[in-house]
PDB file of C-alpha atoms in Angstrom:
ATOM      1  CA  MET A   1      24.102  70.903   1.705  1.00  0.00           C
ATOM      2  CA  SER A   2      22.665  67.458   1.087  1.00  0.00           C
ATOM      3  CA  ASP A   3      19.151  66.101   1.323  1.00  0.00           C
ATOM      4  CA  LEU A   4      18.134  64.104   4.389  1.00  0.00           C
ATOM      5  CA  SER A   5      18.588  60.339   4.151  1.00  0.00           C
ATOM      6  CA  ALA A   6      15.381  58.318   4.427  1.00  0.00           C
ATOM      7  CA  THR A   7      15.614  57.261   8.056  1.00  0.00           C
ATOM      8  CA  ALA A   8      12.661  56.552  10.318  1.00  0.00           C
ATOM      9  CA  GLU A   9      10.645  59.473  11.645  1.00  0.00           C
ATOM     10  CA  ASP A  10      12.088  59.072  15.140  1.00  0.00           C
ATOM     11  CA  ASP A  11      15.596  59.333  13.707  1.00  0.00           C
ATOM     12  CA  CYS A  12      14.848  62.635  12.006  1.00  0.00           C
ATOM     13  CA  SER A  13      16.968  64.479  14.548  1.00  0.00           C
ATOM     14  CA  LYS A  14      17.448  68.170  14.912  1.00  0.00           C
ATOM     15  CA  GLU A  15      21.031  67.763  13.723  1.00  0.00           C
ATOM     16  CA  GLN A  16      19.934  66.059  10.501  1.00  0.00           C
ATOM     17  CA  VAL A  17      17.266  68.658   9.811  1.00  0.00           C
ATOM     18  CA  LEU A  18      19.779  71.453  10.259  1.00  0.00           C
ATOM     19  CA  LYS A  19      21.801  69.986   7.376  1.00  0.00           C
ATOM     20  CA  LEU A  20      18.926  70.501   4.956  1.00  0.00           C
ATOM     21  CA  PRO A  21      18.550  73.538   2.716  1.00  0.00           C
ATOM     22  CA  ARG A  22      15.741  75.674   4.117  1.00  0.00           C
ATOM     23  CA  VAL A  23      13.783  78.780   3.284  1.00  0.00           C
ATOM     24  CA  GLU A  24      11.088  80.914   4.869  1.00  0.00           C
ATOM     25  CA  CYS A  25       7.869  81.513   2.964  1.00  0.00           C
ATOM     26  CA  LEU A  26       4.364  82.860   3.537  1.00  0.00           C
ATOM     27  CA  SER A  27       5.718  86.058   5.128  1.00  0.00           C
ATOM     28  CA  SER A  28       8.193  84.092   7.239  1.00  0.00           C
ATOM     29  CA  SER A  29       5.405  82.195   9.001  1.00  0.00           C
ATOM     30  CA  THR A  30       6.518  78.857   7.556  1.00  0.00           C
ATOM     31  CA  GLN A  31       9.969  77.320   7.265  1.00  0.00           C
ATOM     32  CA  LEU A  32      10.456  74.809   4.472  1.00  0.00           C
ATOM     33  CA  TYR A  33      13.118  72.110   4.159  1.00  0.00           C
ATOM     34  CA  ARG A  34      14.298  70.602   0.877  1.00  0.00           C
ATOM     35  CA  TYR A  35      14.047  66.822   0.690  1.00  0.00           C
ATOM     36  CA  GLN A  36      14.424  64.775  -2.507  1.00  0.00           C
ATOM     37  CA  GLY A  37      14.278  67.993  -4.512  1.00  0.00           C
ATOM     38  CA  PHE A  38      11.061  69.404  -3.013  1.00  0.00           C
ATOM     39  CA  TRP A  39      10.180  71.774  -0.161  1.00  0.00           C
ATOM     40  CA  TYR A  40       8.222  70.691   2.945  1.00  0.00           C
ATOM     41  CA  PRO A  41       7.205  72.067   6.337  1.00  0.00           C
ATOM     42  CA  LEU A  42       8.991  70.106   9.063  1.00  0.00           C
ATOM     43  CA  GLY A  43       5.923  68.193  10.268  1.00  0.00           C
ATOM     44  CA  ILE A  44       5.090  66.952   6.778  1.00  0.00           C
ATOM     45  CA  LEU A  45       8.729  66.071   6.142  1.00  0.00           C
ATOM     46  CA  LYS A  46       8.848  63.820   9.198  1.00  0.00           C
ATOM     47  CA  THR A  47       5.597  62.144   8.189  1.00  0.00           C
ATOM     48  CA  LEU A  48       6.849  61.636   4.636  1.00  0.00           C
ATOM     49  CA  ILE A  49       9.984  59.875   5.837  1.00  0.00           C
ATOM     50  CA  SER A  50       7.886  57.592   8.027  1.00  0.00           C
ATOM     51  CA  LEU A  51       5.496  56.846   5.154  1.00  0.00           C
ATOM     52  CA  GLN A  52       8.362  55.955   2.843  1.00  0.00           C
ATOM     53  CA  GLN A  53       9.537  53.351   5.333  1.00  0.00           C
ATOM     54  CA  ASN A  54       6.264  52.022   6.671  1.00  0.00           C
ATOM     55  CA  PHE A  55       3.310  52.585   4.332  1.00  0.00           C
ATOM     56  CA  LYS A  56       2.162  49.504   2.446  1.00  0.00           C
ATOM     57  CA  ALA A  57      -0.249  50.098  -0.393  1.00  0.00           C
ATOM     58  CA  LYS A  58      -2.768  47.568  -1.676  1.00  0.00           C
ATOM     59  CA  HIS A  59      -2.717  46.837  -5.374  1.00  0.00           C
ATOM     60  CA  THR A  60      -6.361  47.927  -5.566  1.00  0.00           C
ATOM     61  CA  ASP A  61      -5.639  51.384  -4.104  1.00  0.00           C
ATOM     62  CA  ILE A  62      -6.274  54.440  -6.259  1.00  0.00           C
ATOM     63  CA  PHE A  63      -4.222  57.541  -5.483  1.00  0.00           C
ATOM     64  CA  LEU A  64      -5.432  61.037  -6.288  1.00  0.00           C
ATOM     65  CA  CYS A  65      -2.427  63.330  -6.630  1.00  0.00           C
ATOM     66  CA  ALA A  66      -1.781  67.030  -7.201  1.00  0.00           C
ATOM     67  CA  SER A  67       0.348  69.897  -6.072  1.00  0.00           C
ATOM     68  CA  LEU A  68      -1.388  72.415  -3.810  1.00  0.00           C
ATOM     69  CA  LYS A  69      -4.322  74.397  -5.244  1.00  0.00           C
ATOM     70  CA  ALA A  70      -4.515  72.679  -8.622  1.00  0.00           C
ATOM     71  CA  GLY A  71      -8.171  71.606  -8.554  1.00  0.00           C
ATOM     72  CA  PHE A  72      -7.706  68.839  -5.994  1.00  0.00           C
ATOM     73  CA  THR A  73     -10.980  69.364  -4.111  1.00  0.00           C
ATOM     74  CA  TRP A  74     -12.877  68.998  -7.372  1.00  0.00           C
ATOM     75  CA  LEU A  75     -10.884  65.911  -8.376  1.00  0.00           C
ATOM     76  CA  LYS A  76     -11.693  64.323  -5.031  1.00  0.00           C
ATOM     77  CA  ALA A  77     -15.396  64.987  -5.469  1.00  0.00           C
ATOM     78  CA  LEU A  78     -15.479  63.596  -9.005  1.00  0.00           C
ATOM     79  CA  ALA A  79     -13.480  60.491  -8.113  1.00  0.00           C
ATOM     80  CA  PHE A  80     -15.562  59.822  -5.006  1.00  0.00           C
ATOM     81  CA  ALA A  81     -18.844  60.157  -6.910  1.00  0.00           C
ATOM     82  CA  ILE A  82     -17.605  57.878  -9.700  1.00  0.00           C
ATOM     83  CA  GLU A  83     -16.192  55.222  -7.373  1.00  0.00           C
ATOM     84  CA  THR A  84     -19.175  55.116  -4.979  1.00  0.00           C
ATOM     85  CA  ARG A  85     -22.031  55.705  -7.413  1.00  0.00           C
ATOM     86  CA  THR A  86     -23.757  52.365  -6.688  1.00  0.00           C
ATOM     87  CA  ARG A  87     -22.823  52.007  -3.063  1.00  0.00           C
ATOM     88  CA  PHE A  88     -25.342  53.978  -1.041  1.00  0.00           C
ATOM     89  CA  ASP A  89     -28.904  53.245   0.030  1.00  0.00           C
ATOM     90  CA  GLY A  90     -31.953  53.844  -2.065  1.00  0.00           C
ATOM     91  CA  ASP A  91     -32.924  53.473  -5.687  1.00  0.00           C
ATOM     92  CA  ASP A  92     -30.951  56.618  -6.486  1.00  0.00           C
ATOM     93  CA  SER A  93     -27.508  56.302  -4.901  1.00  0.00           C
ATOM     94  CA  LEU A  94     -26.322  59.696  -6.129  1.00  0.00           C
ATOM     95  CA  ALA A  95     -29.208  61.368  -4.324  1.00  0.00           C
ATOM     96  CA  THR A  96     -27.882  60.012  -1.020  1.00  0.00           C
ATOM     97  CA  ASN A  97     -24.176  60.464  -1.765  1.00  0.00           C
ATOM     98  CA  PRO A  98     -22.158  61.660   1.268  1.00  0.00           C
ATOM     99  CA  LEU A  99     -20.846  64.557  -0.836  1.00  0.00           C
ATOM    100  CA  LEU A 100     -24.150  66.244  -0.038  1.00  0.00           C
ATOM    101  CA  LYS A 101     -23.362  66.198   3.682  1.00  0.00           C
ATOM    102  CA  LYS A 102     -19.555  66.078   3.920  1.00  0.00           C
ATOM    103  CA  ALA A 103     -16.720  67.992   2.270  1.00  0.00           C
ATOM    104  CA  PRO A 104     -14.569  66.057  -0.236  1.00  0.00           C
ATOM    105  CA  HIS A 105     -11.534  66.320   2.078  1.00  0.00           C
ATOM    106  CA  ASP A 106     -13.501  64.561   4.827  1.00  0.00           C
ATOM    107  CA  LEU A 107     -14.400  61.651   2.560  1.00  0.00           C
ATOM    108  CA  ILE A 108     -11.011  60.752   1.075  1.00  0.00           C
ATOM    109  CA  PRO A 109      -8.141  60.588   3.583  1.00  0.00           C
ATOM    110  CA  PHE A 110      -4.842  62.334   2.947  1.00  0.00           C
ATOM    111  CA  LEU A 111      -1.886  59.972   2.958  1.00  0.00           C
ATOM    112  CA  GLU A 112       0.383  62.427   4.774  1.00  0.00           C
ATOM    113  CA  PHE A 113      -2.217  64.048   7.049  1.00  0.00           C
ATOM    114  CA  ASP A 114      -4.825  61.504   8.094  1.00  0.00           C
ATOM    115  CA  LEU A 115      -3.342  58.010   7.941  1.00  0.00           C
ATOM    116  CA  PRO A 116      -0.060  58.150   9.894  1.00  0.00           C
ATOM    117  CA  ASN A 117      -1.717  58.745  13.262  1.00  0.00           C
ATOM    118  CA  ASN A 118      -4.991  56.957  12.670  1.00  0.00           C
ATOM    119  CA  ALA A 119      -5.161  54.168  10.100  1.00  0.00           C
ATOM    120  CA  LYS A 120      -8.735  53.536  11.216  1.00  0.00           C
ATOM    121  CA  SER A 121      -9.727  56.820   9.597  1.00  0.00           C
ATOM    122  CA  ARG A 122      -9.779  54.989   6.281  1.00  0.00           C
ATOM    123  CA  ASP A 123     -13.056  53.545   5.042  1.00  0.00           C
ATOM    124  CA  PRO A 124     -12.182  49.881   4.294  1.00  0.00           C
ATOM    125  CA  GLN A 125     -14.608  49.844   1.363  1.00  0.00           C
ATOM    126  CA  LEU A 126     -13.068  52.902  -0.310  1.00  0.00           C
ATOM    127  CA  ARG A 127     -10.136  52.427  -2.686  1.00  0.00           C
ATOM    128  CA  LEU A 128      -9.339  56.142  -2.871  1.00  0.00           C
ATOM    129  CA  LEU A 129      -6.474  57.919  -1.111  1.00  0.00           C
ATOM    130  CA  ALA A 130      -5.144  61.433  -1.663  1.00  0.00           C
ATOM    131  CA  THR A 131      -1.714  63.015  -1.504  1.00  0.00           C
ATOM    132  CA  HIS A 132       0.188  66.171  -2.423  1.00  0.00           C
ATOM    133  CA  LEU A 133       3.494  64.264  -2.507  1.00  0.00           C
ATOM    134  CA  PRO A 134       5.587  64.426  -5.686  1.00  0.00           C
ATOM    135  CA  TYR A 135       5.941  61.248  -7.714  1.00  0.00           C
ATOM    136  CA  THR A 136       9.571  60.724  -6.742  1.00  0.00           C
ATOM    137  CA  SER A 137       8.696  60.694  -3.018  1.00  0.00           C
ATOM    138  CA  LEU A 138       5.699  58.355  -3.100  1.00  0.00           C
ATOM    139  CA  PRO A 139       6.095  55.257  -0.912  1.00  0.00           C
ATOM    140  CA  GLU A 140       7.725  52.524  -2.984  1.00  0.00           C
ATOM    141  CA  SER A 141       4.815  50.085  -2.728  1.00  0.00           C
ATOM    142  CA  ILE A 142       2.531  52.468  -4.644  1.00  0.00           C
ATOM    143  CA  ILE A 143       4.800  52.246  -7.677  1.00  0.00           C
ATOM    144  CA  SER A 144       5.874  48.603  -7.398  1.00  0.00           C
ATOM    145  CA  LEU A 145       2.296  47.339  -7.080  1.00  0.00           C
ATOM    146  CA  GLY A 146       1.161  49.382 -10.072  1.00  0.00           C
ATOM    147  CA  CYS A 147      -1.497  51.267  -8.124  1.00  0.00           C
ATOM    148  CA  LYS A 148      -3.675  53.537 -10.228  1.00  0.00           C
ATOM    149  CA  ILE A 149      -2.788  57.231  -9.986  1.00  0.00           C
ATOM    150  CA  ILE A 150      -4.915  60.158 -11.148  1.00  0.00           C
ATOM    151  CA  TYR A 151      -3.059  63.464 -11.268  1.00  0.00           C
ATOM    152  CA  ILE A 152      -4.416  66.942 -11.945  1.00  0.00           C
ATOM    153  CA  CYS A 153      -2.419  70.063 -12.751  1.00  0.00           C
ATOM    154  CA  ARG A 154      -3.288  73.687 -13.393  1.00  0.00           C
ATOM    155  CA  GLU A 155      -1.769  76.511 -15.420  1.00  0.00           C
ATOM    156  CA  PRO A 156       1.031  77.929 -13.206  1.00  0.00           C
ATOM    157  CA  LYS A 157      -0.211  81.524 -12.972  1.00  0.00           C
ATOM    158  CA  ASP A 158      -3.685  80.424 -11.884  1.00  0.00           C
ATOM    159  CA  ASN A 159      -2.100  77.898  -9.553  1.00  0.00           C
ATOM    160  CA  PHE A 160      -0.028  80.568  -7.828  1.00  0.00           C
ATOM    161  CA  VAL A 161      -2.981  82.937  -7.419  1.00  0.00           C
ATOM    162  CA  SER A 162      -5.077  80.153  -5.893  1.00  0.00           C
ATOM    163  CA  TYR A 163      -2.143  79.148  -3.647  1.00  0.00           C
ATOM    164  CA  TRP A 164      -1.700  82.742  -2.468  1.00  0.00           C
ATOM    165  CA  ASN A 165      -5.392  83.346  -1.808  1.00  0.00           C
ATOM    166  CA  PHE A 166      -5.811  80.074   0.072  1.00  0.00           C
ATOM    167  CA  PHE A 167      -3.041  80.804   2.537  1.00  0.00           C
ATOM    168  CA  GLN A 168      -4.128  84.424   2.821  1.00  0.00           C
ATOM    169  CA  ARG A 169      -7.539  83.091   3.802  1.00  0.00           C
ATOM    170  CA  ILE A 170      -6.427  80.563   6.411  1.00  0.00           C
ATOM    171  CA  MET A 171      -3.473  82.349   8.017  1.00  0.00           C
ATOM    172  CA  VAL A 172      -4.061  84.170  11.289  1.00  0.00           C
ATOM    173  CA  ASN A 173      -1.607  86.930  10.368  1.00  0.00           C
ATOM    174  CA  LYS A 174      -2.649  88.161   6.934  1.00  0.00           C
ATOM    175  CA  MET A 175      -0.041  88.879   4.288  1.00  0.00           C
ATOM    176  CA  ASN A 176       0.224  92.317   2.679  1.00  0.00           C
ATOM    177  CA  SER A 177       0.717  93.392  -0.932  1.00  0.00           C
ATOM    178  CA  SER A 178       4.507  93.353  -0.634  1.00  0.00           C
ATOM    179  CA  SER A 179       4.229  89.760   0.570  1.00  0.00           C
ATOM    180  CA  PHE A 180       2.450  88.905  -2.682  1.00  0.00           C
ATOM    181  CA  ASP A 181       5.472  90.055  -4.676  1.00  0.00           C
ATOM    182  CA  ASN A 182       7.837  88.127  -2.416  1.00  0.00           C
ATOM    183  CA  GLU A 183       5.783  84.929  -2.541  1.00  0.00           C
ATOM    184  CA  PHE A 184       5.580  85.236  -6.322  1.00  0.00           C
ATOM    185  CA  ARG A 185       9.373  85.455  -6.473  1.00  0.00           C
ATOM    186  CA  LEU A 186       9.768  82.432  -4.189  1.00  0.00           C
ATOM    187  CA  PHE A 187       7.194  80.455  -6.193  1.00  0.00           C
ATOM    188  CA  CYS A 188       9.077  81.209  -9.410  1.00  0.00           C
ATOM    189  CA  GLU A 189      12.279  80.041  -7.710  1.00  0.00           C
ATOM    190  CA  GLY A 190      10.530  76.783  -6.819  1.00  0.00           C
ATOM    191  CA  LYS A 191      10.466  77.626  -3.112  1.00  0.00           C
ATOM    192  CA  SER A 192       6.840  76.924  -2.275  1.00  0.00           C
ATOM    193  CA  ILE A 193       5.153  74.160  -0.290  1.00  0.00           C
ATOM    194  CA  ARG A 194       5.702  70.938  -2.312  1.00  0.00           C
ATOM    195  CA  GLY A 195       7.480  73.070  -4.921  1.00  0.00           C
ATOM    196  CA  PRO A 196       8.997  73.494  -7.425  1.00  0.00           C
ATOM    197  CA  TYR A 197       5.533  73.412  -8.984  1.00  0.00           C
ATOM    198  CA  TRP A 198       6.799  72.673 -12.499  1.00  0.00           C
ATOM    199  CA  ASP A 199       8.925  69.751 -11.301  1.00  0.00           C
ATOM    200  CA  HIS A 200       5.955  68.305  -9.411  1.00  0.00           C
ATOM    201  CA  VAL A 201       3.862  68.401 -12.578  1.00  0.00           C
ATOM    202  CA  LEU A 202       6.576  67.109 -14.881  1.00  0.00           C
ATOM    203  CA  GLU A 203       7.300  64.048 -12.755  1.00  0.00           C
ATOM    204  CA  PHE A 204       3.706  62.865 -13.050  1.00  0.00           C
ATOM    205  CA  TRP A 205       3.565  63.866 -16.710  1.00  0.00           C
ATOM    206  CA  SER A 206       6.617  61.728 -17.425  1.00  0.00           C
ATOM    207  CA  ALA A 207       5.126  58.811 -15.491  1.00  0.00           C
ATOM    208  CA  SER A 208       1.865  59.124 -17.437  1.00  0.00           C
ATOM    209  CA  THR A 209       3.666  58.959 -20.782  1.00  0.00           C
ATOM    210  CA  GLU A 210       5.727  55.960 -19.677  1.00  0.00           C
ATOM    211  CA  LYS A 211       2.909  54.090 -17.898  1.00  0.00           C
ATOM    212  CA  PRO A 212      -0.440  55.385 -19.171  1.00  0.00           C
ATOM    213  CA  GLU A 213      -2.163  52.270 -17.859  1.00  0.00           C
ATOM    214  CA  THR A 214      -1.360  53.288 -14.270  1.00  0.00           C
ATOM    215  CA  VAL A 215      -1.110  57.105 -14.374  1.00  0.00           C
ATOM    216  CA  LEU A 216      -3.916  59.279 -15.744  1.00  0.00           C
ATOM    217  CA  PHE A 217      -2.827  62.900 -16.221  1.00  0.00           C
ATOM    218  CA  LEU A 218      -5.521  65.578 -16.147  1.00  0.00           C
ATOM    219  CA  LYS A 219      -5.403  69.294 -16.849  1.00  0.00           C
ATOM    220  CA  TYR A 220      -7.796  71.432 -14.827  1.00  0.00           C
ATOM    221  CA  GLU A 221      -8.636  73.556 -17.862  1.00  0.00           C
ATOM    222  CA  GLU A 222      -9.509  70.571 -20.045  1.00  0.00           C
ATOM    223  CA  VAL A 223     -11.652  68.990 -17.344  1.00  0.00           C
ATOM    224  CA  LYS A 224     -13.493  72.303 -16.943  1.00  0.00           C
ATOM    225  CA  GLU A 225     -14.149  72.526 -20.673  1.00  0.00           C
ATOM    226  CA  ASN A 226     -15.428  68.962 -21.080  1.00  0.00           C
ATOM    227  CA  THR A 227     -16.130  67.517 -17.660  1.00  0.00           C
ATOM    228  CA  LEU A 228     -18.418  64.797 -18.987  1.00  0.00           C
ATOM    229  CA  PHE A 229     -15.696  63.372 -21.235  1.00  0.00           C
ATOM    230  CA  TRP A 230     -13.204  63.211 -18.367  1.00  0.00           C
ATOM    231  CA  VAL A 231     -15.726  61.700 -15.957  1.00  0.00           C
ATOM    232  CA  ARG A 232     -16.185  58.838 -18.404  1.00  0.00           C
ATOM    233  CA  LYS A 233     -12.414  58.634 -18.882  1.00  0.00           C
ATOM    234  CA  MET A 234     -11.818  58.424 -15.123  1.00  0.00           C
ATOM    235  CA  ALA A 235     -14.475  55.736 -14.729  1.00  0.00           C
ATOM    236  CA  GLU A 236     -12.829  53.623 -17.421  1.00  0.00           C
ATOM    237  CA  PHE A 237      -9.380  54.209 -15.942  1.00  0.00           C
ATOM    238  CA  ILE A 238     -10.321  52.910 -12.485  1.00  0.00           C
ATOM    239  CA  GLY A 239     -12.057  49.890 -13.985  1.00  0.00           C
ATOM    240  CA  LYS A 240     -15.644  51.020 -13.424  1.00  0.00           C
ATOM    241  CA  PRO A 241     -16.916  52.221 -16.811  1.00  0.00           C
ATOM    242  CA  PHE A 242     -20.501  53.361 -17.030  1.00  0.00           C
ATOM    243  CA  SER A 243     -22.918  50.674 -18.146  1.00  0.00           C
ATOM    244  CA  GLU A 244     -25.419  51.136 -20.945  1.00  0.00           C
ATOM    245  CA  LYS A 245     -28.135  51.397 -18.300  1.00  0.00           C
ATOM    246  CA  GLU A 246     -26.208  54.125 -16.473  1.00  0.00           C
ATOM    247  CA  GLU A 247     -25.737  56.044 -19.701  1.00  0.00           C
ATOM    248  CA  ILE A 248     -29.470  55.858 -20.430  1.00  0.00           C
ATOM    249  CA  GLU A 249     -30.167  57.102 -16.913  1.00  0.00           C
ATOM    250  CA  LYS A 250     -27.635  59.912 -17.461  1.00  0.00           C
ATOM    251  CA  VAL A 251     -25.544  58.936 -14.449  1.00  0.00           C
ATOM    252  CA  PRO A 252     -22.363  60.537 -15.871  1.00  0.00           C
ATOM    253  CA  GLN A 253     -24.197  63.826 -16.425  1.00  0.00           C
ATOM    254  CA  ARG A 254     -25.612  63.730 -12.915  1.00  0.00           C
ATOM    255  CA  ILE A 255     -22.142  63.196 -11.453  1.00  0.00           C
ATOM    256  CA  VAL A 256     -20.976  66.270 -13.353  1.00  0.00           C
ATOM    257  CA  GLU A 257     -23.872  68.261 -11.879  1.00  0.00           C
ATOM    258  CA  LEU A 258     -23.359  66.903  -8.355  1.00  0.00           C
ATOM    259  CA  CYS A 259     -19.673  67.830  -8.405  1.00  0.00           C
ATOM    260  CA  SER A 260     -19.950  71.169 -10.167  1.00  0.00           C
ATOM    261  CA  PHE A 261     -18.393  74.156  -8.430  1.00  0.00           C
ATOM    262  CA  GLU A 262     -21.778  75.849  -8.294  1.00  0.00           C
ATOM    263  CA  ASN A 263     -23.398  72.907  -6.542  1.00  0.00           C
ATOM    264  CA  LEU A 264     -20.596  71.973  -4.146  1.00  0.00           C
ATOM    265  CA  SER A 265     -19.823  75.538  -3.093  1.00  0.00           C
ATOM    266  CA  ASN A 266     -23.469  76.166  -2.227  1.00  0.00           C
ATOM    267  CA  LEU A 267     -23.950  73.087  -0.064  1.00  0.00           C
ATOM    268  CA  GLU A 268     -24.429  73.935   3.596  1.00  0.00           C
ATOM    269  CA  VAL A 269     -21.460  71.812   4.682  1.00  0.00           C
ATOM    270  CA  ASN A 270     -19.136  73.666   2.316  1.00  0.00           C
ATOM    271  CA  LYS A 271     -20.469  77.094   3.234  1.00  0.00           C
ATOM    272  CA  LYS A 272     -20.400  76.727   7.016  1.00  0.00           C
ATOM    273  CA  GLY A 273     -18.520  73.522   7.857  1.00  0.00           C
ATOM    274  CA  LYS A 274     -14.884  73.156   8.890  1.00  0.00           C
ATOM    275  CA  HIS A 275     -12.174  70.642   8.049  1.00  0.00           C
ATOM    276  CA  LEU A 276      -9.763  69.297  10.656  1.00  0.00           C
ATOM    277  CA  SER A 277      -7.225  66.742   9.509  1.00  0.00           C
ATOM    278  CA  ILE A 278      -6.319  64.151  12.123  1.00  0.00           C
ATOM    279  CA  ARG A 279      -2.700  65.261  12.069  1.00  0.00           C
ATOM    280  CA  SER A 280      -3.441  68.985  12.342  1.00  0.00           C
ATOM    281  CA  SER A 281      -4.772  71.047  15.205  1.00  0.00           C
ATOM    282  CA  VAL A 282      -5.960  73.847  12.924  1.00  0.00           C
ATOM    283  CA  GLU A 283      -9.494  73.953  11.604  1.00  0.00           C
ATOM    284  CA  ILE A 284      -9.957  75.281   8.077  1.00  0.00           C
ATOM    285  CA  GLU A 285     -13.320  76.547   6.914  1.00  0.00           C
ATOM    286  CA  ASN A 286     -14.565  74.392   4.052  1.00  0.00           C
ATOM    287  CA  SER A 287     -15.445  77.532   2.121  1.00  0.00           C
ATOM    288  CA  ALA A 288     -11.691  78.240   1.815  1.00  0.00           C
ATOM    289  CA  PHE A 289     -11.511  75.341  -0.635  1.00  0.00           C
ATOM    290  CA  PHE A 290     -14.162  76.937  -2.874  1.00  0.00           C
ATOM    291  CA  ARG A 291     -12.989  80.365  -4.018  1.00  0.00           C
ATOM    292  CA  LYS A 292     -13.856  80.910  -7.692  1.00  0.00           C
ATOM    293  CA  GLY A 293     -13.174  77.751  -9.661  1.00  0.00           C
ATOM    294  CA  ILE A 294     -12.510  79.653 -12.882  1.00  0.00           C
ATOM    295  CA  ILE A 295      -9.810  79.770 -15.535  1.00  0.00           C
ATOM    296  CA  GLY A 296      -7.721  82.912 -15.966  1.00  0.00           C
ATOM    297  CA  ASP A 297      -8.224  84.615 -12.606  1.00  0.00           C
ATOM    298  CA  TRP A 298      -4.495  85.363 -12.607  1.00  0.00           C
ATOM    299  CA  LYS A 299      -5.298  88.356 -14.827  1.00  0.00           C
ATOM    300  CA  ASN A 300      -6.850  90.058 -11.796  1.00  0.00           C
ATOM    301  CA  HIS A 301      -3.712  89.672  -9.687  1.00  0.00           C
ATOM    302  CA  ILE A 302      -0.546  89.331 -11.774  1.00  0.00           C
ATOM    303  CA  SER A 303       1.119  92.214 -13.620  1.00  0.00           C
ATOM    304  CA  ALA A 304       2.277  92.013 -17.228  1.00  0.00           C
ATOM    305  CA  GLU A 305       5.879  91.850 -16.022  1.00  0.00           C
ATOM    306  CA  MET A 306       5.073  88.978 -13.647  1.00  0.00           C
ATOM    307  CA  LYS A 307       3.224  87.144 -16.404  1.00  0.00           C
ATOM    308  CA  GLU A 308       6.190  87.432 -18.723  1.00  0.00           C
ATOM    309  CA  ALA A 309       8.568  86.175 -16.045  1.00  0.00           C
ATOM    310  CA  MET A 310       6.467  83.133 -15.154  1.00  0.00           C
ATOM    311  CA  ASP A 311       5.698  82.285 -18.768  1.00  0.00           C
ATOM    312  CA  GLN A 312       9.436  82.310 -19.478  1.00  0.00           C
ATOM    313  CA  ILE A 313      10.068  79.885 -16.621  1.00  0.00           C
ATOM    314  CA  THR A 314       7.257  77.650 -17.858  1.00  0.00           C
ATOM    315  CA  GLU A 315       8.647  77.615 -21.379  1.00  0.00           C
ATOM    316  CA  GLU A 316      12.108  76.693 -20.124  1.00  0.00           C
ATOM    317  CA  LYS A 317      10.834  74.030 -17.728  1.00  0.00           C
ATOM    318  CA  LEU A 318       8.592  72.319 -20.283  1.00  0.00           C
ATOM    319  CA  LEU A 319      11.137  72.373 -23.094  1.00  0.00           C
ATOM    320  CA  GLY A 320      11.385  68.913 -24.598  1.00  0.00           C
ATOM    321  CA  SER A 321       8.600  67.424 -22.479  1.00  0.00           C
ATOM    322  CA  SER A 322       5.692  67.693 -24.988  1.00  0.00           C
ATOM    323  CA  LEU A 323       3.536  69.005 -22.113  1.00  0.00           C
ATOM    324  CA  VAL A 324       1.503  72.158 -22.729  1.00  0.00           C
ATOM    325  CA  PHE A 325      -0.353  73.771 -19.844  1.00  0.00           C
ATOM    326  CA  GLY A 326      -4.023  74.605 -20.249  1.00  0.00           C
ATOM    327  CA  SER A 327      -6.407  73.354 -22.885  1.00  0.00           C
ATOM    328  CA  THR A 328      -4.999  72.276 -26.231  1.00  0.00           C
ATOM    329  CA  THR A 329      -8.372  72.365 -27.997  1.00  0.00           C
TER     330      THR A 329
END
């Protein structure tokens, strides 16, 4: 069976969709279709095809990218705080930053969720956009214009555990322990939302090695270990390095504190608020995006046999790429 040709969203007929490889995941509650080598729910697939034909990036746009549950909420918060650090009222802009009142997902629009049905949802002063799309499926203008891309990945075992727990949290019909084993198998086979996970990561890794001036590749574990270093690195990458005055005033350190898991997860908006993307009719509690924020939680969920199986896949996938998951320090 072949992948769907990139026709307009309205031309994505039932007959064409039926030609696509498909699989059921998340205890059969979600059907995924393979397009350009990756797996998508039908609604996202239709939006993606439309974006590929119609979305026009600006050369000043900055795209935050990641697979699902790889530290994306944190990346959004850090990037937003860095980009907007001098924008808001008062002598101390960080003290009035919208991150204190709104969840990161409500501040940076998703390319495939928020923009297709409401372009006005985008703040015209904000250069940041977010997407879970793989590199190969990004709208052509993003690549041709040389838009800046910041990508974050996470060690696969931790990524899967976070992926599982997130959907277990937000699904109406909860999955059982046998579902965990089945979803693990599907994940390892690459049959997860926006999967295969390893391919998603490797595409951006390859782009970052070929075009480091436009693609900044981050590892969740390294950012956790030395957040201050990577905050400065991100600021330089987007063309807004910290000034000597900002360094004296410890602005980078204060951004790290503002965006820490401990601070964000304890804000009222992230404890009790809800997120509703413009495209979706399902509200998700903001607290679902703040579970633990730690490294190595997979040890509490994955058996030794599962670990060995996933590590073997990782070794095979990364062979020859020079990429190593996790911290290299």
